[in-house]
CSV table of C-alpha atoms in Angstrom, one decimal:
chain,number,residue,atom,x,y,z
A,1,UNK,CA,37.4,-142.1,61.2
A,2,UNK,CA,40.4,-140.4,62.8
A,3,UNK,CA,42.5,-137.4,62.0
A,4,UNK,CA,45.1,-139.8,60.6
A,5,UNK,CA,42.8,-140.9,57.9
A,6,UNK,CA,42.7,-137.5,56.2
A,7,UNK,CA,45.7,-135.4,57.4
A,8,UNK,CA,45.6,-131.7,57.3
A,9,UNK,CA,47.3,-129.6,54.7
A,10,UNK,CA,49.2,-126.3,55.2
A,11,UNK,CA,47.1,-123.2,54.6
A,12,UNK,CA,47.2,-119.5,55.3
A,13,UNK,CA,45.5,-118.4,58.5
A,14,UNK,CA,42.6,-115.8,58.6
A,15,UNK,CA,45.0,-113.2,60.1
A,16,UNK,CA,47.6,-113.9,57.4
A,17,UNK,CA,45.1,-113.8,54.6
A,18,UNK,CA,43.9,-110.5,56.0
A,19,UNK,CA,47.5,-109.1,56.2
A,20,UNK,CA,48.4,-110.1,52.6
A,21,UNK,CA,45.0,-108.8,51.2
A,22,UNK,CA,45.6,-105.4,53.0
A,23,UNK,CA,49.3,-105.3,51.9
A,24,UNK,CA,48.2,-106.3,48.4
A,25,UNK,CA,50.5,-109.2,48.2
A,26,UNK,CA,49.9,-112.7,46.9
A,27,UNK,CA,49.6,-115.9,49.1
A,28,UNK,CA,51.7,-118.0,46.8
A,29,UNK,CA,54.5,-118.8,49.0
A,30,UNK,CA,53.4,-121.9,50.8
A,31,UNK,CA,56.5,-122.1,53.0
A,32,UNK,CA,55.0,-119.1,55.0
A,33,UNK,CA,51.6,-120.5,55.6
A,34,UNK,CA,51.1,-121.1,59.4
A,35,UNK,CA,47.8,-122.8,59.7
A,36,UNK,CA,46.3,-126.2,58.9
A,37,UNK,CA,43.2,-126.8,56.8
A,38,UNK,CA,41.1,-129.8,55.5
A,39,UNK,CA,42.4,-131.7,52.8
A,40,UNK,CA,40.6,-132.1,49.3
A,41,UNK,CA,39.9,-135.7,50.0
A,42,UNK,CA,38.3,-134.8,53.5
A,43,UNK,CA,36.1,-132.1,52.0
A,44,UNK,CA,35.0,-134.3,49.2
A,45,UNK,CA,33.7,-136.9,51.7
A,46,UNK,CA,32.6,-134.7,54.6
A,47,UNK,CA,32.5,-131.2,53.5
A,48,UNK,CA,33.5,-128.7,56.1
A,49,UNK,CA,31.8,-129.8,59.3
A,50,UNK,CA,33.4,-127.1,61.3
A,51,UNK,CA,35.1,-123.8,60.4
A,52,UNK,CA,38.7,-124.5,61.5
A,53,UNK,CA,40.7,-127.7,61.3
A,54,UNK,CA,41.9,-127.1,64.8
A,55,UNK,CA,38.4,-127.4,66.2
A,56,UNK,CA,38.1,-130.6,64.3
A,57,UNK,CA,41.2,-132.1,65.6
A,58,UNK,CA,40.1,-131.4,69.1
A,59,UNK,CA,36.8,-133.0,68.7
A,60,UNK,CA,38.2,-136.2,67.0
A,61,UNK,CA,41.2,-136.6,69.4
A,62,UNK,CA,39.1,-136.5,72.6
A,63,UNK,CA,39.4,-139.9,74.4
A,64,UNK,CA,36.4,-141.5,75.7
A,65,UNK,CA,35.2,-144.8,77.1
A,66,UNK,CA,33.4,-146.7,74.3
A,67,UNK,CA,30.9,-148.2,76.7
A,68,UNK,CA,29.4,-144.9,77.3
A,69,UNK,CA,28.2,-144.5,73.7
A,70,UNK,CA,24.5,-145.0,73.6
A,71,UNK,CA,23.1,-147.6,71.1
A,72,UNK,CA,21.0,-145.5,68.9
A,73,UNK,CA,20.0,-147.8,66.1
A,74,UNK,CA,19.2,-146.5,62.6
A,75,UNK,CA,21.0,-144.8,59.8
A,76,UNK,CA,22.6,-141.4,60.0
A,77,UNK,CA,19.4,-139.6,58.9
A,78,UNK,CA,17.2,-141.7,61.2
A,79,UNK,CA,19.4,-141.0,64.2
A,80,UNK,CA,19.4,-137.3,63.6
A,81,UNK,CA,15.7,-137.2,63.2
A,82,UNK,CA,15.2,-138.7,66.6
A,83,UNK,CA,18.2,-137.2,68.5
A,84,UNK,CA,19.9,-133.8,69.0
A,85,UNK,CA,23.0,-133.0,71.2
A,86,UNK,CA,20.9,-132.5,74.5
A,87,UNK,CA,19.2,-135.8,74.2
A,88,UNK,CA,22.6,-137.4,73.4
A,89,UNK,CA,24.2,-135.9,76.4
A,90,UNK,CA,21.3,-137.2,78.7
A,91,UNK,CA,21.6,-140.7,77.2
A,92,UNK,CA,25.3,-140.6,78.0
A,93,UNK,CA,24.8,-139.2,81.5
A,94,UNK,CA,22.4,-141.9,82.3
A,95,UNK,CA,24.6,-144.6,81.0
A,96,UNK,CA,27.4,-143.2,83.0
A,97,UNK,CA,25.4,-143.0,86.3
A,98,UNK,CA,24.0,-146.6,85.7
A,99,UNK,CA,27.6,-147.9,85.2
A,100,UNK,CA,28.6,-145.9,88.3
A,101,UNK,CA,31.1,-143.9,86.3
A,102,UNK,CA,31.7,-140.2,86.4
A,103,UNK,CA,29.6,-137.8,84.3
A,104,UNK,CA,31.5,-136.4,81.3
A,105,UNK,CA,32.4,-132.8,81.0
A,106,UNK,CA,31.4,-130.4,78.2
A,107,UNK,CA,34.6,-131.0,76.1
A,108,UNK,CA,34.5,-134.7,76.4
A,109,UNK,CA,30.8,-134.8,75.5
A,110,UNK,CA,31.4,-132.6,72.5
A,111,UNK,CA,34.1,-134.9,71.2
A,112,UNK,CA,32.0,-138.0,71.9
A,113,UNK,CA,29.1,-136.6,70.2
A,114,UNK,CA,31.1,-135.5,67.0
A,115,UNK,CA,32.8,-138.9,66.9
A,116,UNK,CA,29.5,-140.6,67.3
A,117,UNK,CA,28.0,-138.5,64.3
A,118,UNK,CA,31.0,-139.2,62.1
A,119,UNK,CA,30.8,-143.0,62.8
A,120,UNK,CA,27.1,-142.9,61.7
A,121,UNK,CA,28.0,-140.7,58.7
A,122,UNK,CA,30.7,-143.3,57.7
A,123,UNK,CA,28.1,-146.2,57.8
A,124,UNK,CA,26.4,-144.6,54.9
A,125,UNK,CA,28.1,-145.7,51.7
A,126,UNK,CA,28.1,-142.6,49.6
A,127,UNK,CA,27.6,-139.1,50.9
A,128,UNK,CA,25.4,-136.5,49.2
A,129,UNK,CA,25.7,-132.8,49.4
A,130,UNK,CA,22.4,-132.7,51.5
A,131,UNK,CA,24.1,-135.2,54.1
A,132,UNK,CA,27.2,-133.1,54.2
A,133,UNK,CA,25.0,-130.0,55.0
A,134,UNK,CA,23.1,-132.1,57.6
A,135,UNK,CA,26.5,-133.1,59.2
A,136,UNK,CA,27.6,-129.5,59.3
A,137,UNK,CA,24.4,-128.1,61.0
A,138,UNK,CA,24.7,-131.1,63.5
A,139,UNK,CA,28.3,-130.2,64.3
A,140,UNK,CA,27.5,-126.5,64.7
A,141,UNK,CA,25.6,-127.2,67.8
A,142,UNK,CA,28.9,-128.8,69.2
A,143,UNK,CA,31.8,-126.5,68.1
């Protein structure tokens, strides 16, 4: 899953919303909207895993080496039952040291973890509301 699969839509930013509310004006003029938000197709599939689309964009566009991704077997729910962000980081660090590569920094590790979770989430055919809530709680530890 990449950002290009579900492009963002224009939306009013939080400050812009507050300004219009305080001024008593409507937010109807889409040409003045300055921020991006998740599309309806995205929220139907994934919910809102992070608060801001810009955070999501950062997580999903973080480059990484695919050979550093640990091979956690199992479904999305099984993986999350047996793994958290810290254990994922330890597994990636061990693999990087074993391959004589550099250890990833915090931002790279967050991006790798988020992309790993989305890949596991996508392996599940249909997403239920419960699974979207689990995905959101898992992402809260990252963003």
